[in-house]
Amino acid sequence: MKQYDVAVLGGGLLGRLTAWLLADQGCKVILFNAGKRNGEDAAAFAAAAMLAPTAEAVEATPLVVQLGYASLPIWRQWVDSFPTPVFMQQNGSLIVWHPQDHALAKQFSQHLQRAHQDSSVWQVWHNQEISEHEPQLAGRFQQGLFLPTEGQLDNRQTLLALADVLDRQQVSCHWGRSSDLAECAALAHWTLDCRGYGGKGNWNSHGQSRLRGVRGEVLRLYAPDIELHRPVRVLHPRYPIYIAPKQDKLFVIGATQIESEDDSNLSVRSGLELMSALYTVHPAFGEARILESMAELRPTLNHESPEIRYDTQNRVVTVNGLFRHGFMISPTVSIATVRVLQTLMQQQSLPDAQACYHIDVLPVNQNGEAD
Ligand SMILES: Cc1cc2nc3c(=O)[nH]c(=O)nc-3n(C[C@H](O)[C@H](O)[C@H](O)COP(=O)(O)OP(=O)(O)OC[C@H]3O[C@@H](n4cnc5c(N)ncnc54)[C@H](O)[C@@H]3O)c2cc1C
């Protein structure tokens, strides 16, 4: 006798969000997460949690950008509803560059123009505006690009707030407990696979996995002498960085993007690159204290967009491929996933593309593989 409507396999960012939405709609949910309640081994634990669809449009797919814009107001609403406080800032973000990298800035602006028909999503700031809005950067950069719609969250507060709402809704949460599809199938009518990189083995197509891990390294610093009011990105030909100021003078500095599935500690080279780029933004960062360095793998599909798959025979829905945009797009991805799962549970036809925010919703093929 199955006790649950849905078993959620993997409770990082997407698993927690989707379990919460399902429970909110009256489903009886059980969740297994290999890592601890604080999210420790999830990619989400390392993330800077920038909500940056304008800047990301330079490299991300149009779908991801669209999901990013649609997700921002949803985050605002959700964060305001959490009983546990979560830092969410919507002060825009600032892109700066050193004079010798002017050509990069020109290229970046051209990409922005190509990606956005609406030119109000960025503004050029000169010395005066930079001094006015970010006084500690006064005189350090002649020009910048201000992206007013962007924001950021505190990633770890978000993970904990979600664990709290899951408890409130009586989701049966099993932290620090790996599971698999067979155990979930024995417990629940449907399984929702949100294992991120941990689900790699389930994305085989023609003998190869379509899911890969992309290494990202970050530093967490305490810098009491620095005050920034929004995330700052520095364009650089070899080591572009972002500086995401959180609460209590905590700064997340990131991130490398390396085509490697090695998730061992930060390398000396990456540490040197991140820190030297940081020091050029303000020398007071030289006195910051390094609290933590981390490396995690971003779960990435071959087309670098998210995807939802369903297997009606085994009653499994799988969602993955949030890559470097998990925080930015997870509200819309989790809403679409719940819509798919609910129609399958009710044996109705799948929701239309618009109801799924145009995310690919695909059946697994007759070999049980994702095409
Ligand atoms: C360095 C870095 C910086 C980033 N910065 C940003 C950013 O600024 N903005 C942004 O939007 N995104 C950012 N991201 C991306 C974001 O973190 C990911 O896209 C997001 O975390 C993916 O969510 P997920 O739930 O699919 O996977 P995860 O968050 O990795 O969660 C997967 C969970 O599944 C669990 N699991 C795995 N196998 C099993 C099993 N067998 N049984 C039970 N549980 C299992 C794991 O314990 C884990 O908790 C960044 C990522 C990294 C690494």
CSV table of C-alpha atoms and ligand atoms in Angstrom, one decimal:
chain,number,residue,atom,x,y,z
A,1,MET,CA,0.0,0.0,0.0
A,2,LYS,CA,1.6,3.3,-1.1
A,3,GLN,CA,1.5,5.9,1.6
A,4,TYR,CA,2.4,9.0,-0.4
A,5,ASP,CA,1.2,10.7,-3.6
A,6,VAL,CA,4.7,11.8,-4.6
A,7,ALA,CA,8.2,10.9,-3.5
A,8,VAL,CA,10.7,13.7,-4.2
A,9,LEU,CA,14.2,12.3,-4.9
A,10,GLY,CA,16.8,15.0,-4.2
A,11,GLY,CA,16.0,18.0,-2.0
A,12,GLY,CA,18.5,20.7,-3.1
A,13,LEU,CA,16.9,23.8,-4.6
A,14,LEU,CA,14.4,22.4,-7.1
A,15,GLY,CA,13.4,19.4,-5.0
A,16,ARG,CA,12.6,21.6,-2.0
A,17,LEU,CA,10.7,24.1,-4.0
A,18,THR,CA,8.6,21.5,-5.9
A,19,ALA,CA,7.9,19.5,-2.8
A,20,TRP,CA,6.6,22.7,-1.2
A,21,LEU,CA,4.3,23.5,-4.1
A,22,LEU,CA,3.0,20.0,-4.2
A,23,ALA,CA,2.3,19.9,-0.5
A,24,ASP,CA,0.6,23.3,-0.8
A,25,GLN,CA,-1.8,21.8,-3.3
A,26,GLY,CA,-2.8,19.0,-1.0
A,27,CYS,CA,-0.4,16.2,-2.1
A,28,LYS,CA,1.1,13.9,0.5
A,29,VAL,CA,4.8,14.1,-0.1
A,30,ILE,CA,8.0,12.4,1.1
A,31,LEU,CA,11.4,13.8,0.3
A,32,PHE,CA,14.8,12.2,0.4
A,33,ASN,CA,18.0,14.3,0.3
A,34,ALA,CA,21.5,12.8,0.4
A,35,GLY,CA,22.9,16.0,1.9
A,36,LYS,CA,22.0,17.5,5.2
A,37,ARG,CA,19.0,19.8,6.0
A,38,ASN,CA,21.2,22.9,5.4
A,39,GLY,CA,21.7,21.8,1.8
A,40,GLU,CA,25.5,21.3,2.3
A,41,ASP,CA,26.3,19.1,-0.7
A,42,ALA,CA,23.9,20.7,-3.2
A,43,ALA,CA,25.1,23.0,-6.0
A,44,ALA,CA,22.6,25.5,-4.4
A,45,PHE,CA,24.8,25.7,-1.3
A,46,ALA,CA,27.7,27.1,-3.2
A,47,ALA,CA,25.7,29.4,-5.5
A,48,ALA,CA,25.9,33.2,-5.4
A,49,ALA,CA,22.1,33.2,-6.0
A,50,MET,CA,22.2,36.1,-8.4
A,51,LEU,CA,18.9,36.7,-10.2
A,52,ALA,CA,20.5,38.2,-13.3
A,53,PRO,CA,18.5,37.6,-16.5
A,54,THR,CA,19.8,40.8,-18.3
A,55,ALA,CA,23.5,40.0,-17.9
A,56,GLU,CA,23.1,36.3,-18.4
A,57,ALA,CA,21.3,36.9,-21.7
A,58,VAL,CA,24.8,37.5,-23.2
A,59,GLU,CA,25.4,33.8,-23.0
A,60,ALA,CA,22.3,32.0,-21.8
A,61,THR,CA,19.6,30.6,-24.1
A,62,PRO,CA,16.6,32.8,-24.8
A,63,LEU,CA,14.4,30.3,-22.9
A,64,VAL,CA,16.5,30.7,-19.8
A,65,VAL,CA,16.4,34.5,-20.1
A,66,GLN,CA,12.6,34.4,-20.4
A,67,LEU,CA,12.3,32.1,-17.4
A,68,GLY,CA,14.6,34.4,-15.4
A,69,TYR,CA,12.5,37.5,-16.0
A,70,ALA,CA,9.3,35.5,-15.2
A,71,SER,CA,10.7,34.1,-12.0
A,72,LEU,CA,11.8,37.4,-10.4
A,73,PRO,CA,8.4,38.5,-9.2
A,74,ILE,CA,7.5,35.0,-8.1
A,75,TRP,CA,10.6,34.9,-5.9
A,76,ARG,CA,9.5,38.2,-4.3
A,77,GLN,CA,6.1,36.9,-3.5
A,78,TRP,CA,7.4,33.6,-2.1
A,79,VAL,CA,10.2,35.1,0.0
A,80,ASP,CA,7.6,37.5,1.5
A,81,SER,CA,5.5,34.5,2.4
A,82,PHE,CA,8.2,32.5,4.1
A,83,PRO,CA,8.0,32.5,7.9
A,84,THR,CA,11.8,32.4,8.1
A,85,PRO,CA,13.5,35.7,6.8
A,86,VAL,CA,15.4,35.5,3.6
A,87,PHE,CA,17.6,38.2,2.3
A,88,MET,CA,16.4,39.3,-1.2
A,89,GLN,CA,17.7,42.4,-2.8
A,90,GLN,CA,16.4,44.0,-6.0
A,91,ASN,CA,18.7,47.0,-6.4
A,92,GLY,CA,19.9,46.0,-9.9
A,93,SER,CA,23.5,45.1,-10.6
A,94,LEU,CA,26.5,47.0,-11.9
A,95,ILE,CA,28.9,45.9,-14.6
A,96,VAL,CA,32.3,47.6,-14.6
A,97,TRP,CA,35.6,47.2,-16.4
A,98,HIS,CA,39.1,48.6,-16.3
A,99,PRO,CA,40.1,51.1,-19.0
A,100,GLN,CA,42.3,48.5,-20.8
A,101,ASP,CA,39.2,46.2,-21.2
A,102,HIS,CA,37.1,48.8,-23.0
A,103,ALA,CA,36.8,46.6,-26.0
A,104,LEU,CA,35.2,43.9,-23.9
A,105,ALA,CA,32.6,46.4,-22.6
A,106,LYS,CA,31.8,47.4,-26.1
A,107,GLN,CA,31.3,43.7,-27.0
A,108,PHE,CA,29.2,43.1,-23.9
A,109,SER,CA,26.9,46.1,-24.8
A,110,GLN,CA,26.5,44.8,-28.3
A,111,HIS,CA,25.4,41.4,-26.9
A,112,LEU,CA,22.9,43.2,-24.6
A,113,GLN,CA,21.5,45.1,-27.5
A,114,ARG,CA,21.1,41.9,-29.5
A,115,ALA,CA,19.5,40.0,-26.7
A,116,HIS,CA,17.1,42.7,-25.5
A,117,GLN,CA,14.6,44.7,-27.6
A,118,ASP,CA,13.8,46.8,-24.5
A,119,SER,CA,16.8,49.1,-24.0
A,120,SER,CA,15.4,50.2,-20.6
A,121,VAL,CA,16.9,47.0,-19.1
A,122,TRP,CA,20.3,48.7,-19.0
A,123,GLN,CA,21.7,52.2,-18.4
A,124,VAL,CA,25.1,53.6,-18.9
A,125,TRP,CA,26.5,55.0,-15.7
A,126,HIS,CA,29.4,57.6,-15.8
A,127,ASN,CA,31.7,58.5,-13.0
A,128,GLN,CA,29.1,60.7,-11.4
A,129,GLU,CA,26.4,58.1,-11.2
A,130,ILE,CA,28.9,55.5,-10.0
A,131,SER,CA,30.0,57.8,-7.2
A,132,GLU,CA,26.4,58.6,-6.2
A,133,HIS,CA,25.2,55.0,-6.1
A,134,GLU,CA,28.3,53.1,-5.1
A,135,PRO,CA,30.5,55.7,-3.3
A,136,GLN,CA,33.3,53.2,-2.5
A,137,LEU,CA,33.8,52.7,-6.3
A,138,ALA,CA,34.1,56.5,-6.9
A,139,GLY,CA,37.0,57.3,-9.2
A,140,ARG,CA,37.8,53.6,-9.7
A,141,PHE,CA,35.8,53.1,-12.9
A,142,GLN,CA,35.1,55.7,-15.5
A,143,GLN,CA,31.9,54.0,-16.8
A,144,GLY,CA,29.6,51.1,-15.9
A,145,LEU,CA,26.4,49.5,-17.1
A,146,PHE,CA,23.6,49.4,-14.6
A,147,LEU,CA,21.0,46.6,-15.0
A,148,PRO,CA,18.1,47.8,-12.9
A,149,THR,CA,15.8,44.8,-12.9
A,150,GLU,CA,18.4,42.3,-11.5
A,151,GLY,CA,18.5,41.0,-7.9
A,152,GLN,CA,19.9,38.4,-5.6
A,153,LEU,CA,19.0,36.1,-2.8
A,154,ASP,CA,20.9,34.6,0.1
A,155,ASN,CA,21.2,31.0,-1.1
A,156,ARG,CA,21.7,29.3,2.3
A,157,GLN,CA,18.8,31.3,4.0
A,158,THR,CA,16.6,30.2,1.1
A,159,LEU,CA,17.4,26.5,1.5
A,160,LEU,CA,16.7,26.7,5.3
A,161,ALA,CA,13.5,28.7,4.8
A,162,LEU,CA,12.3,26.0,2.4
A,163,ALA,CA,13.2,23.2,4.8
A,164,ASP,CA,11.1,25.1,7.4
A,165,VAL,CA,8.1,25.4,5.2
A,166,LEU,CA,8.3,21.7,4.3
A,167,ASP,CA,8.2,20.9,8.0
A,168,ARG,CA,5.2,23.2,8.4
A,169,GLN,CA,3.4,21.4,5.7
A,170,GLN,CA,4.2,18.1,7.1
A,171,VAL,CA,6.2,16.8,4.2
A,172,SER,CA,8.1,13.8,5.5
A,173,CYS,CA,11.7,15.0,5.0
A,174,HIS,CA,14.6,12.6,5.2
A,175,TRP,CA,17.8,14.7,5.3
A,176,GLY,CA,21.2,13.0,5.0
A,177,ARG,CA,19.5,10.0,3.3
A,178,SER,CA,20.2,8.8,-0.2
A,179,SER,CA,17.5,7.0,-2.0
A,180,ASP,CA,16.7,5.7,-5.5
A,181,LEU,CA,13.9,5.3,-8.0
A,182,ALA,CA,13.0,1.8,-6.7
A,183,GLU,CA,12.5,2.8,-3.1
A,184,CYS,CA,10.5,5.9,-4.1
A,185,ALA,CA,8.3,3.7,-6.4
A,186,ALA,CA,7.6,1.4,-3.4
A,187,LEU,CA,6.5,4.3,-1.2
A,188,ALA,CA,4.6,6.7,-3.5
A,189,HIS,CA,2.3,6.7,-6.6
A,190,TRP,CA,4.7,9.0,-8.5
A,191,THR,CA,8.4,9.9,-8.2
A,192,LEU,CA,9.8,13.3,-8.9
A,193,ASP,CA,13.5,13.0,-9.6
A,194,CYS,CA,15.3,16.3,-8.7
A,195,ARG,CA,18.8,14.9,-8.1
A,196,GLY,CA,20.7,17.5,-10.1
A,197,TYR,CA,24.1,16.2,-10.9
A,198,GLY,CA,23.4,13.1,-8.8
A,199,GLY,CA,20.9,12.0,-11.5
A,200,LYS,CA,23.5,11.9,-14.2
A,201,GLY,CA,23.1,8.2,-14.8
A,202,ASN,CA,19.5,8.7,-15.7
A,203,TRP,CA,20.1,10.9,-18.6
A,204,ASN,CA,21.7,8.4,-21.0
A,205,SER,CA,21.1,8.7,-24.7
A,206,HIS,CA,22.9,6.3,-27.1
A,207,GLY,CA,25.2,5.2,-24.3
A,208,GLN,CA,26.3,8.7,-23.3
A,209,SER,CA,24.9,11.0,-20.6
A,210,ARG,CA,23.3,14.2,-21.8
A,211,LEU,CA,23.9,15.6,-18.3
A,212,ARG,CA,27.3,16.9,-17.3
A,213,GLY,CA,28.7,18.7,-14.3
A,214,VAL,CA,30.4,22.1,-14.8
A,215,ARG,CA,32.7,23.0,-12.1
A,216,GLY,CA,32.2,26.3,-10.3
A,217,GLU,CA,34.4,27.7,-7.5
A,218,VAL,CA,33.5,30.5,-5.1
A,219,LEU,CA,34.9,32.3,-2.1
A,220,ARG,CA,33.0,33.6,0.8
A,221,LEU,CA,34.6,36.6,2.5
A,222,TYR,CA,34.0,38.9,5.5
A,223,ALA,CA,34.9,42.4,4.4
A,224,PRO,CA,33.9,44.9,7.1
A,225,ASP,CA,35.5,47.9,5.3
A,226,ILE,CA,33.6,47.5,2.1
A,227,GLU,CA,30.1,48.6,1.4
A,228,LEU,CA,28.4,47.7,-1.9
A,229,HIS,CA,24.7,48.1,-2.5
A,230,ARG,CA,24.2,45.6,-5.3
A,231,PRO,CA,26.1,42.8,-7.1
A,232,VAL,CA,29.0,44.1,-9.1
A,233,ARG,CA,30.5,42.2,-12.1
A,234,VAL,CA,33.9,42.9,-13.5
A,235,LEU,CA,34.5,42.2,-17.2
A,236,HIS,CA,38.0,40.7,-17.7
A,237,PRO,CA,39.5,38.9,-20.6
A,238,ARG,CA,40.7,35.9,-18.5
A,239,TYR,CA,39.0,36.1,-15.2
A,240,PRO,CA,35.6,37.8,-15.1
A,241,ILE,CA,34.2,37.9,-11.6
A,242,TYR,CA,31.2,38.9,-9.7
A,243,ILE,CA,31.0,40.2,-6.2
A,244,ALA,CA,27.7,39.5,-4.5
A,245,PRO,CA,27.3,41.5,-1.2
A,246,LYS,CA,25.0,39.7,1.3
A,247,GLN,CA,24.0,40.7,4.8
A,248,ASP,CA,26.5,41.4,7.6
A,249,LYS,CA,29.4,42.3,5.4
A,250,LEU,CA,29.5,38.8,3.8
A,251,PHE,CA,30.6,38.8,0.2
A,252,VAL,CA,30.3,35.9,-2.3
A,253,ILE,CA,33.0,36.1,-5.0
A,254,GLY,CA,32.7,33.9,-8.0
A,255,ALA,CA,32.7,32.1,-10.0
A,256,THR,CA,34.9,30.0,-12.2
A,257,GLN,CA,33.3,28.0,-14.9
A,258,ILE,CA,35.4,25.0,-15.8
A,259,GLU,CA,34.4,22.0,-18.1
A,260,SER,CA,35.4,19.4,-15.5
A,261,GLU,CA,33.5,17.1,-13.2
A,262,ASP,CA,36.1,17.3,-10.5
A,263,ASP,CA,34.4,18.8,-7.4
A,264,SER,CA,37.5,18.8,-5.2
A,265,ASN,CA,38.7,21.9,-3.3
A,266,LEU,CA,39.4,25.3,-4.9
A,267,SER,CA,42.6,25.3,-6.9
A,268,VAL,CA,45.4,27.7,-6.2
A,269,ARG,CA,45.2,29.1,-9.7
A,270,SER,CA,41.5,29.8,-9.4
A,271,GLY,CA,42.0,31.3,-5.9
A,272,LEU,CA,44.7,33.6,-7.3
A,273,GLU,CA,42.6,34.7,-10.2
A,274,LEU,CA,39.5,35.4,-8.2
A,275,MET,CA,41.4,37.2,-5.5
A,276,SER,CA,43.6,39.3,-7.8
A,277,ALA,CA,40.5,40.4,-9.9
A,278,LEU,CA,38.8,41.3,-6.6
A,279,TYR,CA,41.7,43.3,-5.3
A,280,THR,CA,41.6,45.5,-8.4
A,281,VAL,CA,38.0,46.5,-7.6
A,282,HIS,CA,39.0,47.9,-4.2
A,283,PRO,CA,42.2,47.4,-2.3
A,284,ALA,CA,40.3,47.2,1.0
A,285,PHE,CA,39.3,43.7,-0.1
A,286,GLY,CA,43.0,42.9,0.7
A,287,GLU,CA,42.0,43.0,4.4
A,288,ALA,CA,38.9,40.8,3.9
A,289,ARG,CA,38.9,37.5,5.8
A,290,ILE,CA,38.4,34.3,3.8
A,291,LEU,CA,35.6,32.4,5.5
A,292,GLU,CA,35.2,29.6,3.0
A,293,SER,CA,36.2,28.4,-0.5
A,294,MET,CA,34.0,25.9,-2.3
A,295,ALA,CA,33.7,24.0,-5.5
A,296,GLU,CA,30.5,22.4,-6.8
A,297,LEU,CA,29.2,21.0,-10.1
A,298,ARG,CA,26.4,22.8,-11.9
A,299,PRO,CA,24.0,20.2,-13.5
A,300,THR,CA,24.0,21.0,-17.2
A,301,LEU,CA,22.2,19.4,-20.1
A,302,ASN,CA,23.7,19.4,-23.7
A,303,HIS,CA,21.4,22.3,-24.8
A,304,GLU,CA,22.1,24.3,-21.6
A,305,SER,CA,18.4,24.8,-20.8
A,306,PRO,CA,16.2,22.9,-18.3
A,307,GLU,CA,14.1,20.0,-19.3
A,308,ILE,CA,11.2,18.0,-17.9
A,309,ARG,CA,10.8,14.3,-18.8
A,310,TYR,CA,8.1,11.9,-17.9
A,311,ASP,CA,7.8,8.1,-17.9
A,312,THR,CA,4.2,7.1,-17.5
A,313,GLN,CA,5.1,3.4,-17.3
A,314,ASN,CA,7.2,3.8,-14.2
A,315,ARG,CA,5.4,6.9,-13.0
A,316,VAL,CA,8.5,9.1,-12.8
A,317,VAL,CA,8.9,12.8,-13.7
A,318,THR,CA,12.4,14.1,-13.9
A,319,VAL,CA,13.6,17.7,-14.0
A,320,ASN,CA,17.1,18.8,-14.4
A,321,GLY,CA,19.6,21.0,-16.3
A,322,LEU,CA,19.4,24.2,-14.3
A,323,PHE,CA,23.1,24.8,-15.0
A,324,ARG,CA,24.3,28.2,-13.7
A,325,HIS,CA,20.8,29.6,-13.5
A,326,GLY,CA,19.1,27.5,-10.8
A,327,PHE,CA,18.1,30.3,-8.5
A,328,MET,CA,17.3,32.6,-11.4
A,329,ILE,CA,14.8,30.2,-13.0
A,330,SER,CA,13.7,27.7,-10.4
A,331,PRO,CA,10.3,29.4,-9.6
A,332,THR,CA,9.0,28.9,-13.2
A,333,VAL,CA,10.7,25.5,-13.6
A,334,SER,CA,9.1,24.2,-10.4
A,335,ILE,CA,5.7,25.6,-11.3
A,336,ALA,CA,5.9,23.9,-14.7
A,337,THR,CA,7.0,20.6,-13.2
A,338,VAL,CA,4.0,20.6,-10.7
A,339,ARG,CA,1.6,21.3,-13.6
A,340,VAL,CA,3.0,18.4,-15.6
A,341,LEU,CA,3.0,16.0,-12.6
A,342,GLN,CA,-0.6,16.9,-11.6
A,343,THR,CA,-2.0,16.4,-15.1
A,344,LEU,CA,-0.2,13.0,-15.3
A,345,MET,CA,-1.6,12.0,-11.8
A,346,GLN,CA,-5.1,12.9,-13.0
A,347,GLN,CA,-4.5,11.1,-16.3
A,348,GLN,CA,-5.3,14.2,-18.3
A,349,SER,CA,-3.4,15.5,-21.3
A,350,LEU,CA,-0.3,17.4,-20.7
A,351,PRO,CA,-0.5,21.2,-20.2
A,352,ASP,CA,0.2,23.4,-23.2
A,353,ALA,CA,3.6,25.0,-23.8
A,354,GLN,CA,2.6,28.3,-22.4
A,355,ALA,CA,1.5,26.7,-19.1
A,356,CYS,CA,5.0,25.1,-18.9
A,357,TYR,CA,6.7,28.4,-19.8
A,358,HIS,CA,7.9,26.7,-23.0
A,359,ILE,CA,10.2,24.4,-21.2
A,360,ASP,CA,10.6,21.1,-23.1
A,361,VAL,CA,8.4,18.4,-21.7
A,362,LEU,CA,9.4,15.1,-23.2
A,363,PRO,CA,8.5,11.4,-22.8
A,364,VAL,CA,11.3,9.0,-22.3
A,365,ASN,CA,11.8,6.7,-25.3
A,366,GLN,CA,11.0,3.0,-25.5
A,367,ASN,CA,14.5,2.2,-24.2
A,368,GLY,CA,13.8,4.2,-21.1
A,369,GLU,CA,16.3,6.8,-22.4
A,370,ALA,CA,16.0,10.6,-22.8
A,371,ASP,CA,16.4,11.5,-26.5
B,1,LIG,C1,29.6,28.0,-7.9
B,1,LIG,C2,28.2,28.1,-8.3
B,1,LIG,C3,27.6,29.4,-8.4
B,1,LIG,C4,26.3,29.5,-8.8
B,1,LIG,N1,25.7,30.7,-8.9
B,1,LIG,C5,24.4,30.9,-9.3
B,1,LIG,C6,23.9,32.2,-9.3
B,1,LIG,O1,24.5,33.2,-9.0
B,1,LIG,N2,22.6,32.2,-9.7
B,1,LIG,C7,21.8,31.1,-10.1
B,1,LIG,O2,20.7,31.3,-10.5
B,1,LIG,N3,22.4,29.9,-10.0
B,1,LIG,C8,23.7,29.7,-9.6
B,1,LIG,N4,24.2,28.5,-9.6
B,1,LIG,C9,23.5,27.3,-10.1
B,1,LIG,C10,22.5,26.7,-9.1
B,1,LIG,O3,23.2,26.5,-7.8
B,1,LIG,C11,22.0,25.3,-9.7
B,1,LIG,O4,21.5,25.5,-10.9
B,1,LIG,C12,21.0,24.7,-8.8
B,1,LIG,O5,21.4,24.5,-7.5
B,1,LIG,C13,20.5,23.4,-9.3
B,1,LIG,O6,19.4,22.9,-8.5
B,1,LIG,P1,19.1,21.4,-8.4
B,1,LIG,O7,18.0,21.3,-7.3
B,1,LIG,O8,18.8,20.8,-9.7
B,1,LIG,O9,20.4,20.7,-7.9
B,1,LIG,P2,21.2,20.8,-6.5
B,1,LIG,O10,21.0,22.1,-5.9
B,1,LIG,O11,22.6,20.3,-6.7
B,1,LIG,O12,20.4,19.7,-5.6
B,1,LIG,C14,20.5,18.3,-5.9
B,1,LIG,C15,20.2,17.6,-4.5
B,1,LIG,O13,20.0,16.2,-4.8
B,1,LIG,C16,20.5,15.5,-3.8
B,1,LIG,N5,20.8,14.1,-4.2
B,1,LIG,C17,21.6,13.7,-5.2
B,1,LIG,N6,21.5,12.3,-5.4
B,1,LIG,C18,20.6,11.9,-4.4
B,1,LIG,C19,20.1,10.6,-4.1
B,1,LIG,N7,20.5,9.5,-4.7
B,1,LIG,N8,19.2,10.5,-3.1
B,1,LIG,C20,18.8,11.6,-2.4
B,1,LIG,N9,19.2,12.9,-2.7
B,1,LIG,C21,20.1,13.0,-3.7
B,1,LIG,C22,21.8,16.2,-3.4
B,1,LIG,O14,22.1,15.9,-2.0
B,1,LIG,C23,21.3,17.6,-3.6
B,1,LIG,O15,20.9,18.2,-2.3
B,1,LIG,C24,25.5,28.3,-9.1
B,1,LIG,C25,26.1,27.1,-9.0
B,1,LIG,C26,27.5,27.0,-8.6
B,1,LIG,C27,28.0,25.6,-8.4
